[in-house]
Amino acid sequence: MSMNYELSILCVIFFRIFTSSSASCDYHGFLYCLSVHIPPPTNLSRILYSPESPDYSTVLLSSIRNLRFVTPSRQKPYFIVTPTNISHIQASVICGRKHGLPIRVRSGGHDYEGLSYRSEDGRPFIIVDLANIRSVDVDPTKATAWVQAGATLGELYYTIAENSRQLGFPAGICPTVGVGGHLTGGGFGTMLRKYGLAADNILDAILIDANGEVLNKDTMGEDLFWAIRGGGAASFGIVVSWKIKLVPVPPKVTVFTISRNLAQGAVDLVTKWQSIAPKLHENLFIRIVITKEAKEGGEMEVVASFNSLFLGQCEELLQLMEKSFFELRMKREDCKEMSWIQSVLYFAFYTNRIPLEDLLDRGTKPERFFKAKSDFVQEPVPSFLWGRIWGRFLEDEAGVLIMDPYGGTMNNFSDSATPFPHRQGNLYNLQYFVEWRENGTVPYNKHMKWVRKVYKEMSPYVSHNPRAAYMNYRDLDLGKNELDGNVTSYSKAKVWGLRYFKSNFERLAFIKGRVDPGDFFRNEQSIPPLLPQESSAGFSAT
Ligand SMILES: Cc1cc2nc3c(=O)[nH]c(=O)nc-3n(C[C@H](O)[C@H](O)[C@H](O)COP(=O)(O)OP(=O)(O)OC[C@H]3O[C@@H](n4cnc5c(N)ncnc54)[C@H](O)[C@@H]3O)c2cc1C
Ligand SMILES: *[C@@H]1O[C@H](CO)[C@@H](O)[C@H](O)[C@H]1NC(C)=O
Ligand SMILES: *[C@@H]1O[C@H](CO)[C@@H](O)[C@H](O)[C@H]1NC(C)=O
Ligand SMILES: *[C@@H]1O[C@H](CO)[C@@H](O)[C@H](O)[C@H]1NC(C)=O
Ligand SMILES: *[C@@H]1O[C@H](CO)[C@@H](O)[C@H](O)[C@H]1NC(C)=O
Ligand SMILES: *[C@@H]1O[C@H](CO)[C@@H](O)[C@H](O)[C@H]1NC(C)=O
């Protein structure tokens, strides 16, 4: 194969540039190994792309969501493997490990820092892209489903609705998000107050570990099964599929969106919402999106949109709102009754007047630059601060603030029930999100600066020690891994690890130490391996 020759040249060039790396890769060896592990009739060139392949760029870009990471730099993978069979994933792990090529696994590609398809450590790597591993099998009589990692939330919701209009699943709002990354990092959306996180509704999983072995819930053991439900499976292996528990949804749900500007009392309403929304009936979810909108004359104003899903009908909702949140002055005309699956469309696209099939659109290339950060709020933020934040939103480069209320079933889980520790005591999750479309360092710098500035202004009023963050809203500002010998340094990783996982971080590191002591599954924010003797506190992993 002439491809081999080209690649070995690449490899040599690579090592001239990045001589500090202790890793060594062997491309011939990797390719040969793959051809042995993936024999005919599978045509290897249909599932393996090198930079010389005509389709390499298309495949690479296919699920990148953030233009910030589309750069002509060294961060590109040396191969992309697009498995169509579980055995191809095993082969990638076995051969990647044997020949010094670490793996980034990608399901939906929505990682906020692009860690599923790029690397900052300057070492060669390959992508295992699961876009073709995406079947969804629903068992409506048992109210369960097996969903493969490469499926999107849209494909999952659509297939559930095809099988039953009485069942749903409590996961995120954006339909193009991948099931692989989303469920393993927690995953929340409009039904979190009723049914918790997506990760709370996982019954079983198929995982390929660093030895290329296929494990399920029973064979992986309790602690590894715990770790991948909120701790990020990318540190432990490759999830092939999840068995999930579907949840009952009523035949009709009600949605509304009520927007208020400053003159309509938005600042007071946002302030009140903070103590009301987390205590509402668990069937009622009201989030807030603060953003800048053009008024009729074209002038900009800041509005808070109260965006709600109620698992019931308008009449009952009106009564609840009158009793719990009359200040919002919700009216009968605000109610939109529809099926649960229509509400999925409504939240995703702000309209349900489009075909359900739109949920199946996976997108084909990135369209915008963005940066996000997150906080958890435990005490209501005082109204004067909301007033100040309002001013920030009038700035040119302003973004969006999304406030997702917790409470309800989220309080039923102890902080250590899953690696996701943000349970009782949290009023809501706050997401700072800024996006832009113009290329260049000037727009880049001003948008990045805006989001970091607002985050900084909030610091006295949000959770602290640690200032917690949501792992699925990954943020490399919180810290990056450094190597200690061949493996990720535990003390450096604590900087970001405690924010995502609080006291669950140490347990995750012990599990990592047991299942992947060589740190094969590594990225800029992967869990470091900790071996039992490294514990000063005599910590037990069970
Ligand atoms: C537009 C948008 C909207 C969003 N909306 C929500 C929301 O409503 N609620 C919410 O909770 N979150 C939301 N998120 C965040 C989302 O949950 C995370 O970005 C999630 O990790 C994305 O999963 P993915 O498979 O698409 O991403 P990927 O980029 O493919 O993966 C994310 C991480 O998981 C790892 N990973 C992926 N697949 C596997 C696998 N099979 N096995 C092991 N590791 C794997 C990757 O290596 C990477 O580290 C949103 C993100 C975006 C961009
Ligand atoms: C394998 O696939 C490639 C690309 O589609 C094609 O050019 C080649 O002919 C195929 N080889 C075989 C043996 O089918
Ligand atoms: C996947 O590979 C296994 C062997 O590892 C084989 O039994 C199975 O038929 C393959 N499935 C598909 C869909 O190719
Ligand atoms: C959570 O706890 C509340 C109060 O104890 C209870 O009403 C509710 O049913 C629980 N939810 C779940 C899913 O167990
Ligand atoms: C942005 O500009 C850089 C430098 O000119 C270029 O390499 C990159 O491809 C551009 N990105 C986009 C999305 O246009
Ligand atoms: C690093 O890995 C190499 C190759 O696997 C091994 O020989 C060496 O002992 C490791 N070093 C440390 C500090 O673990």
XYZ file of C-alpha atoms and ligand atoms in Angstrom:
665
model
C 0.000 0.000 0.000
C 1.386 3.399 -0.899
C -0.532 4.794 2.073
C 1.975 3.086 4.377
C 4.886 4.891 2.864
C 3.222 8.304 3.092
C 2.364 7.679 6.680
C 5.810 6.654 7.725
C 7.104 9.921 6.249
C 4.476 11.779 8.237
C 5.544 9.969 11.338
C 9.162 10.983 10.869
C 8.238 14.612 10.269
C 6.050 14.496 13.299
C 8.871 13.371 15.514
C 11.230 16.009 14.213
C 8.751 18.630 15.347
C 7.671 17.107 18.617
C 10.836 15.613 19.927
C 9.895 16.032 23.580
C 7.341 13.278 23.291
C 8.295 9.974 24.871
C 5.607 8.169 22.923
C 6.476 6.283 19.825
C 4.067 5.282 17.174
C 4.385 2.699 14.496
C 2.063 3.278 11.572
C 3.001 0.251 9.510
C 2.511 -1.824 12.591
C -0.837 -0.253 13.372
C -2.148 -0.761 9.831
C -0.908 -4.312 9.677
C -2.430 -5.033 13.073
C -5.797 -3.632 11.977
C -5.763 -5.691 8.802
C -5.184 -8.804 10.872
C -7.916 -7.957 13.382
C -10.384 -6.744 10.759
C -10.074 -9.372 8.008
C -12.067 -9.522 4.759
C -14.885 -9.439 3.854
C -14.747 -6.104 5.723
C -13.123 -3.605 3.355
C -10.713 -1.746 5.624
C -10.529 1.322 3.399
C -14.214 1.922 4.010
C -13.774 2.319 7.744
C -10.262 3.769 7.944
C -9.317 7.284 6.834
C -5.842 8.770 6.731
C -5.107 12.421 5.863
C -4.508 11.217 2.288
C -8.008 9.763 1.952
C -10.295 11.995 -0.127
C -13.045 11.763 2.499
C -10.834 12.426 5.521
C -11.884 16.071 5.970
C -15.563 15.383 5.464
C -15.495 12.609 8.041
C -13.453 14.695 10.475
C -15.747 17.723 10.190
C -18.986 15.725 10.103
C -19.801 16.088 13.790
C -17.532 18.952 14.899
C -19.874 21.564 16.369
C -17.401 24.282 17.249
C -15.417 26.217 14.623
C -12.873 27.112 17.309
C -11.390 23.692 16.746
C -11.276 23.742 12.976
C -7.678 24.802 12.506
C -5.034 23.638 10.053
C -2.773 22.639 12.928
C -1.053 19.674 14.414
C -4.162 18.707 16.330
C -5.402 16.486 13.524
C -5.771 12.750 13.993
C -3.451 10.417 12.110
C -6.333 8.102 11.363
C -10.066 8.106 11.765
C -11.675 4.722 12.226
C -15.433 4.527 11.689
C -16.372 1.087 13.020
C -19.484 -0.648 11.795
C -19.083 -3.579 14.148
C -18.076 -3.904 17.785
C -15.103 -6.028 16.685
C -13.699 -2.989 14.836
C -13.705 -1.007 18.069
C -11.885 -3.816 19.855
C -9.333 -3.961 17.036
C -8.729 -0.197 17.284
C -8.048 -0.449 21.008
C -5.784 -3.474 20.724
C -3.794 -2.108 17.791
C -3.733 1.485 19.056
C -2.331 0.371 22.357
C 0.163 -2.028 20.856
C 1.515 0.552 18.428
C 1.510 3.690 20.550
C -1.516 5.434 19.082
C -3.889 6.703 21.770
C -7.585 7.014 20.958
C -10.083 9.843 21.110
C -13.572 8.397 20.953
C -16.333 10.434 19.403
C -20.067 9.832 19.463
C -21.937 13.085 18.755
C -18.897 15.406 18.699
C -20.498 18.015 20.996
C -17.667 18.168 23.505
C -17.387 21.857 24.425
C -13.597 21.730 24.154
C -13.465 19.290 21.242
C -11.651 16.608 23.238
C -13.349 13.828 21.279
C -11.502 14.755 18.096
C -8.466 16.900 18.957
C -5.507 16.704 21.277
C -3.439 19.467 22.824
C -0.596 17.270 24.010
C 1.174 17.143 20.651
C 1.225 13.354 20.457
C -0.125 11.358 17.535
C -3.618 9.993 18.061
C -6.499 8.391 16.225
C -10.228 9.013 16.373
C -12.675 6.181 16.795
C -15.878 7.741 15.503
C -19.018 5.837 16.432
C -21.392 7.624 14.030
C -22.181 4.270 12.379
C -22.783 2.469 15.656
C -26.180 3.938 16.348
C -29.064 1.495 16.433
C -31.900 2.079 18.889
C -33.954 -0.914 20.057
C -36.996 -0.053 22.119
C -38.903 -2.622 24.145
C -42.165 -0.804 24.904
C -43.599 -3.598 27.031
C -40.646 -3.550 29.420
C -40.164 0.234 29.053
C -36.472 -0.220 28.270
C -34.232 0.380 25.273
C -30.758 -0.510 24.094
C -29.240 2.517 22.420
C -25.843 2.504 20.776
C -23.369 5.244 21.625
C -23.301 6.900 18.190
C -27.039 7.577 18.166
C -28.117 11.158 18.795
C -30.685 12.225 21.368
C -32.961 13.138 18.439
C -32.715 9.612 17.027
C -33.385 8.176 20.462
C -36.446 10.377 21.152
C -37.806 9.750 17.655
C -37.480 5.970 17.949
C -39.073 5.907 21.384
C -42.052 7.885 20.033
C -42.305 5.542 17.051
C -42.705 2.649 19.475
C -44.842 4.252 22.148
C -46.421 7.626 22.839
C -46.593 6.803 26.546
C -42.846 6.636 27.022
C -40.015 9.156 26.963
C -36.475 9.601 28.232
C -35.110 12.332 30.506
C -32.051 13.660 28.660
C -30.837 16.895 27.060
C -32.592 19.371 24.819
C -30.365 19.566 21.732
C -31.242 16.690 19.349
C -27.789 16.417 17.725
C -26.020 15.643 21.030
C -24.576 12.116 21.050
C -25.795 9.484 23.462
C -22.200 8.277 24.035
C -20.829 11.464 25.576
C -24.062 12.822 27.013
C -25.128 9.897 29.190
C -21.650 9.268 30.517
C -21.331 12.881 31.722
C -24.755 13.108 33.392
C -27.182 14.608 30.888
C -30.133 16.756 31.844
C -33.105 18.377 30.176
C -36.740 19.267 30.703
C -37.633 16.185 32.785
C -34.734 16.300 35.269
C -36.911 17.453 38.174
C -39.207 14.472 37.645
C -36.794 11.714 36.625
C -33.247 12.956 37.308
C -30.320 12.751 34.916
C -30.056 10.587 31.838
C -27.249 8.790 33.715
C -29.647 8.026 36.589
C -31.718 5.986 34.151
C -29.018 3.645 32.848
C -29.637 -0.041 33.553
C -26.711 -1.695 31.798
C -23.871 -0.870 29.422
C -21.527 -2.530 26.960
C -18.003 -1.171 27.396
C -14.700 -2.025 25.733
C -11.811 -1.662 28.141
C -8.115 -0.914 27.618
C -7.472 -4.599 26.896
C -10.049 -4.604 24.121
C -12.384 -6.759 26.165
C -16.140 -6.439 25.955
C -17.715 -5.924 29.377
C -21.261 -5.490 30.636
C -22.649 -4.388 33.980
C -21.955 -7.738 35.629
C -18.513 -8.353 34.192
C -17.217 -4.785 34.638
C -18.086 -4.746 38.313
C -20.009 -2.311 40.461
C -17.408 0.416 40.712
C -16.673 0.709 36.989
C -20.404 0.694 36.255
C -20.733 3.501 38.808
C -17.867 5.457 37.236
C -19.218 5.557 33.694
C -22.603 6.901 34.804
C -21.485 10.497 35.291
C -17.710 10.235 35.588
C -16.949 10.286 31.867
C -16.332 6.914 30.211
C -13.580 8.428 28.038
C -11.200 7.821 30.983
C -12.119 4.151 31.248
C -12.930 2.711 27.851
C -15.327 2.951 24.953
C -19.046 2.638 25.532
C -20.702 0.695 22.735
C -24.272 0.857 24.007
C -26.465 1.669 26.961
C -29.542 -0.098 28.247
C -31.836 2.606 29.529
C -35.009 2.828 31.544
C -37.754 4.657 29.685
C -40.111 6.806 31.719
C -43.871 7.329 31.504
C -45.072 10.543 29.876
C -48.701 11.707 29.801
C -50.595 11.815 26.468
C -50.636 15.612 26.681
C -48.009 17.917 28.133
C -48.067 21.716 28.262
C -45.298 24.118 27.276
C -45.002 27.868 27.494
C -42.458 30.611 26.867
C -43.044 33.924 28.608
C -40.564 36.712 27.940
C -40.096 39.732 30.183
C -37.879 42.756 29.706
C -36.546 45.179 32.287
C -39.653 47.391 32.189
C -41.814 44.323 32.738
C -39.967 43.492 35.926
C -37.543 40.894 34.566
C -34.897 41.489 37.234
C -37.350 40.922 40.083
C -38.798 37.881 38.360
C -35.377 36.295 37.843
C -34.549 37.002 41.476
C -37.803 35.391 42.705
C -37.513 32.451 40.311
C -34.305 31.352 42.043
C -36.091 30.288 45.191
C -39.369 29.249 43.547
C -38.337 27.106 40.557
C -36.334 24.470 42.495
C -39.307 23.918 44.857
C -42.097 23.677 42.305
C -44.061 20.475 41.807
C -41.681 17.964 40.171
C -43.928 17.779 37.086
C -43.147 21.421 36.428
C -39.868 22.605 34.926
C -39.326 26.308 34.244
C -35.916 27.367 33.007
C -34.734 30.876 32.185
C -32.813 31.958 29.119
C -31.446 35.500 29.317
C -30.486 36.981 25.993
C -30.473 40.115 23.887
C -33.249 40.544 21.332
C -34.134 43.147 18.727
C -37.207 45.201 19.577
C -39.638 46.161 16.836
C -37.789 49.359 16.005
C -34.531 47.387 15.723
C -33.181 48.599 19.057
C -31.728 45.874 21.284
C -33.153 44.908 24.653
C -32.381 42.213 27.189
C -35.108 39.698 27.936
C -35.539 36.791 30.291
C -37.537 33.968 28.702
C -39.287 31.644 31.122
C -39.378 28.423 29.168
C -41.437 25.612 30.634
C -42.490 21.986 30.311
C -45.346 20.721 32.464
C -46.134 17.004 32.510
C -49.872 17.584 32.518
C -52.533 19.806 31.019
C -53.114 23.555 30.930
C -55.877 23.680 33.530
C -53.769 22.072 36.235
C -50.722 24.130 35.267
C -52.659 27.387 35.638
C -53.619 26.399 39.173
C -50.052 25.503 40.076
C -48.733 28.763 38.665
C -51.351 30.808 40.500
C -50.365 29.115 43.737
C -46.573 29.039 43.330
C -45.477 31.725 40.879
C -48.315 34.206 40.339
C -45.759 37.009 39.814
C -45.102 35.706 36.308
C -48.781 36.379 35.462
C -49.118 33.374 33.262
C -52.368 33.285 31.269
C -54.387 30.548 29.618
C -53.268 31.860 26.192
C -49.655 31.081 27.137
C -50.430 27.341 27.280
C -49.524 25.125 24.354
C -50.746 21.561 24.817
C -49.067 18.857 22.760
C -47.629 15.341 22.910
C -44.338 14.817 24.730
C -42.455 14.225 21.471
C -43.861 17.506 20.092
C -42.495 19.226 23.191
C -39.070 17.819 22.306
C -39.327 19.645 18.966
C -40.590 22.769 20.715
C -37.583 22.938 23.036
C -35.113 22.062 20.284
C -36.380 24.421 17.589
C -38.803 26.787 19.386
C -41.575 25.438 17.191
C -43.397 22.155 16.973
C -44.797 22.932 13.513
C -42.106 20.930 11.768
C -41.915 17.229 10.945
C -40.731 14.863 13.666
C -38.136 13.664 11.141
C -36.195 16.884 11.789
C -35.058 15.170 14.980
C -33.041 12.793 12.798
C -30.907 15.512 11.221
C -27.373 14.992 12.540
C -25.819 17.991 10.777
C -22.747 17.681 8.572
C -20.332 20.457 9.507
C -19.624 23.099 12.138
C -21.291 26.473 11.700
C -20.252 28.684 14.601
C -17.590 29.376 17.178
C -18.565 29.080 20.817
C -17.344 29.032 24.384
C -19.268 28.064 27.499
C -18.735 27.918 31.254
C -20.935 26.670 34.071
C -21.777 27.178 37.726
C -24.040 25.746 40.370
C -26.014 28.205 42.479
C -26.894 27.351 46.067
C -28.113 30.698 47.430
C -30.244 33.127 45.419
C -28.059 35.687 43.659
C -29.070 39.188 44.898
C -31.132 41.344 42.573
C -28.560 44.148 42.331
C -26.231 41.679 40.657
C -28.874 40.693 38.132
C -29.222 44.396 37.428
C -25.513 44.611 36.695
C -25.589 41.450 34.569
C -28.401 43.060 32.554
C -25.954 45.779 31.545
C -23.413 43.162 30.447
C -25.970 41.739 28.067
C -26.266 45.039 26.243
C -22.608 44.767 25.238
C -21.991 43.923 21.574
C -20.334 40.599 22.182
C -22.887 39.360 24.732
C -24.028 35.753 24.802
C -26.720 33.793 26.586
C -27.286 32.740 30.171
C -29.253 29.536 30.717
C -30.593 28.696 34.157
C -31.846 25.119 34.639
C -33.692 24.530 37.921
C -32.826 21.487 40.033
C -34.742 20.164 43.055
C -37.452 17.505 42.826
C -36.028 14.060 42.149
C -32.500 15.486 41.930
C -32.683 15.749 45.733
C -33.420 12.033 46.096
C -29.864 11.085 45.154
C -26.966 11.331 47.546
C -23.920 13.178 46.209
C -22.069 9.870 45.891
C -24.871 7.791 44.349
C -23.285 8.570 40.988
C -20.100 10.507 40.153
C -22.314 13.561 39.417
C -22.294 15.249 42.843
C -24.480 18.313 42.268
C -27.625 17.177 44.035
C -29.327 18.415 47.201
C -28.615 22.034 48.048
C -28.265 23.179 44.462
C -30.946 25.589 43.291
C -29.987 25.597 39.667
C -27.288 25.136 37.066
C -26.068 28.258 35.359
C -24.578 28.102 31.889
C -22.721 31.003 30.296
C -22.653 30.570 26.544
C -21.322 32.849 23.848
C -21.260 32.177 20.117
C -20.053 34.058 17.056
C -19.664 33.510 13.339
C -16.852 35.833 12.215
C -13.397 34.273 11.946
C -10.309 35.989 13.345
C -8.588 36.853 16.596
C -10.505 40.084 17.248
C -13.968 38.505 17.490
C -12.419 35.509 19.241
C -10.810 37.617 21.942
C -13.800 39.805 22.635
C -16.274 36.950 22.968
C -13.956 34.844 25.094
C -13.326 37.874 27.274
C -17.028 38.571 27.711
C -17.889 35.091 28.935
C -14.926 34.981 31.308
C -15.779 38.424 32.664
C -19.390 37.546 33.468
C -18.211 34.284 35.048
C -15.816 36.260 37.216
C -18.470 38.740 38.279
C -20.644 35.874 39.467
C -17.933 34.278 41.588
C -18.974 35.611 45.012
C -22.527 34.323 44.562
C -22.125 30.777 43.268
C -20.954 27.521 44.848
C -17.461 27.584 46.306
C -14.833 25.281 47.817
C -14.865 24.051 45.172
C -16.585 26.333 42.671
C -18.432 23.443 41.049
C -18.905 22.901 37.331
C -20.818 20.477 35.121
C -18.583 18.007 33.364
C -20.716 17.921 30.215
C -20.119 21.654 29.855
C -16.417 20.969 29.668
C -14.201 23.966 30.310
C -10.423 23.827 29.932
C -10.122 27.170 31.768
C -10.616 25.042 34.896
C -7.293 23.292 34.347
C -5.605 20.725 32.174
C -3.874 17.467 32.865
C -0.124 17.237 33.095
C 1.968 14.121 32.881
C 3.809 12.656 35.828
C 6.054 10.035 34.234
C 3.772 8.290 31.758
C 0.510 8.958 33.502
C -1.695 11.894 34.379
C -0.687 13.676 37.562
C -3.284 13.253 40.290
C -2.515 16.469 42.118
C -2.709 18.552 38.938
C -5.922 16.856 37.864
C -7.546 17.645 41.214
C -7.741 21.287 40.161
C -10.488 20.550 37.644
C -11.518 17.140 39.019
C -12.864 18.389 42.348
C -15.001 20.961 40.555
C -16.693 18.375 38.366
C -16.864 15.522 40.855
C -16.216 16.916 44.355
C -15.412 14.053 46.729
C -16.190 11.432 44.087
C -12.987 12.360 42.299
C -10.739 10.171 44.434
C -12.936 7.120 43.957
C -12.925 7.706 40.190
C -9.111 7.865 40.265
C -8.854 4.542 42.150
C -11.180 2.897 39.663
C -9.086 4.324 36.841
C -5.974 2.945 38.550
C -7.519 -0.503 38.605
C -8.919 -0.657 35.065
C -6.419 1.464 33.117
C -3.231 1.876 35.189
C -1.184 2.646 32.063
C -3.462 5.646 31.321
C -4.183 4.561 27.749
C -7.540 6.375 27.736
C -6.229 9.852 28.352
C -7.202 13.377 27.402
C -6.720 16.917 28.721
C -9.317 16.266 31.417
C -9.313 12.520 31.911
C -9.248 10.926 35.349
C -5.691 10.110 36.527
C -4.925 6.566 37.677
C -4.405 6.260 41.423
C -3.049 3.051 42.915
C -4.141 1.904 46.386
C -0.735 2.521 48.015
C -0.896 6.159 46.901
C -3.759 6.804 49.258
C -2.593 8.642 52.341
C -6.030 8.380 53.932
C -6.331 4.613 53.546
C -9.194 5.160 51.129
C -11.133 2.099 50.106
C -12.544 2.046 46.605
C -15.769 0.336 47.574
C -25.489 22.532 21.194
C -25.311 21.744 22.466
C -26.395 21.541 23.311
C -26.270 20.823 24.489
N -27.365 20.631 25.291
C -27.239 19.936 26.434
C -28.354 19.715 27.298
O -29.478 20.130 27.022
N -28.150 19.050 28.454
C -26.933 18.562 28.796
O -26.830 17.930 29.848
N -25.859 18.733 28.008
C -25.986 19.411 26.841
N -24.885 19.594 26.049
C -23.594 19.066 26.466
C -23.456 17.602 26.055
O -24.177 16.790 26.958
C -21.979 17.186 26.103
O -21.236 17.983 25.230
C -21.808 15.700 25.755
O -20.590 15.241 26.257
C -21.863 15.495 24.260
O -21.822 14.149 23.922
P -21.375 13.767 22.434
O -21.382 12.303 22.308
O -22.180 14.561 21.468
O -19.938 14.398 22.385
P -18.462 13.845 22.010
O -17.718 15.082 21.654
O -18.531 12.758 21.004
O -17.962 13.263 23.361
C -17.870 14.006 24.556
C -16.902 13.320 25.505
O -17.349 11.990 25.775
C -16.408 11.046 25.274
N -17.158 9.990 24.608
C -18.002 10.135 23.545
N -18.500 8.949 23.199
C -17.975 8.039 24.044
C -18.110 6.626 24.163
N -18.903 5.940 23.342
N -17.409 5.996 25.123
C -16.597 6.692 25.950
N -16.438 8.020 25.888
C -17.122 8.690 24.937
C -15.546 11.806 24.298
O -14.271 11.209 24.131
C -15.495 13.158 24.943
O -14.569 13.156 26.005
C -25.003 20.307 24.853
C -23.907 20.514 24.007
C -24.045 21.227 22.830
C -22.857 21.459 21.939
C -12.630 -1.237 -0.881
O -13.220 0.072 -0.854
C -12.542 1.006 -1.662
C -13.146 2.378 -1.393
O -14.535 2.323 -1.406
C -12.664 0.569 -3.118
O -11.978 1.500 -3.952
C -12.038 -0.808 -3.266
O -12.251 -1.285 -4.581
C -12.665 -1.785 -2.265
N -11.928 -3.045 -2.312
C -12.521 -4.212 -2.395
C -11.614 -5.402 -2.362
O -13.737 -4.323 -2.481
C -19.702 -8.281 13.861
O -18.636 -9.144 14.098
C -18.991 -10.354 14.709
C -17.734 -11.123 15.004
O -16.924 -10.349 15.870
C -19.888 -11.127 13.764
O -20.316 -12.312 14.404
C -21.086 -10.274 13.411
O -21.860 -10.913 12.442
C -20.664 -8.924 12.879
N -21.821 -8.094 12.705
C -22.000 -7.367 11.627
C -23.264 -6.562 11.596
O -21.199 -7.307 10.723
C -38.250 11.635 45.479
O -38.617 11.938 46.807
C -39.899 12.546 46.912
C -40.102 12.979 48.341
O -39.644 12.003 49.233
C -40.968 11.572 46.418
O -42.243 12.184 46.449
C -40.646 11.181 44.981
O -41.537 10.209 44.512
C -39.226 10.650 44.867
N -38.920 10.415 43.484
C -38.381 9.275 43.061
C -38.157 9.170 41.599
O -38.077 8.384 43.809
C -10.102 31.053 10.244
O -8.897 31.665 9.828
C -7.748 30.824 9.925
C -6.518 31.654 9.613
O -6.675 32.337 8.420
C -7.944 29.657 8.988
O -6.839 28.801 9.048
C -9.200 28.893 9.393
O -9.432 27.825 8.516
C -10.400 29.830 9.399
N -11.554 29.136 9.938
C -12.740 29.244 9.387
C -13.810 28.462 10.042
O -12.995 29.906 8.403
C 6.669 4.568 30.805
O 6.300 3.629 29.818
C 7.395 2.887 29.302
C 6.891 2.070 28.133
O 5.644 1.494 28.431
C 7.982 2.045 30.430
O 9.065 1.313 29.954
C 8.420 2.979 31.547
O 8.849 2.219 32.643
C 7.274 3.881 32.000
N 7.768 4.858 32.930
C 7.123 5.159 34.052
C 7.713 6.249 34.881
O 6.130 4.566 34.410
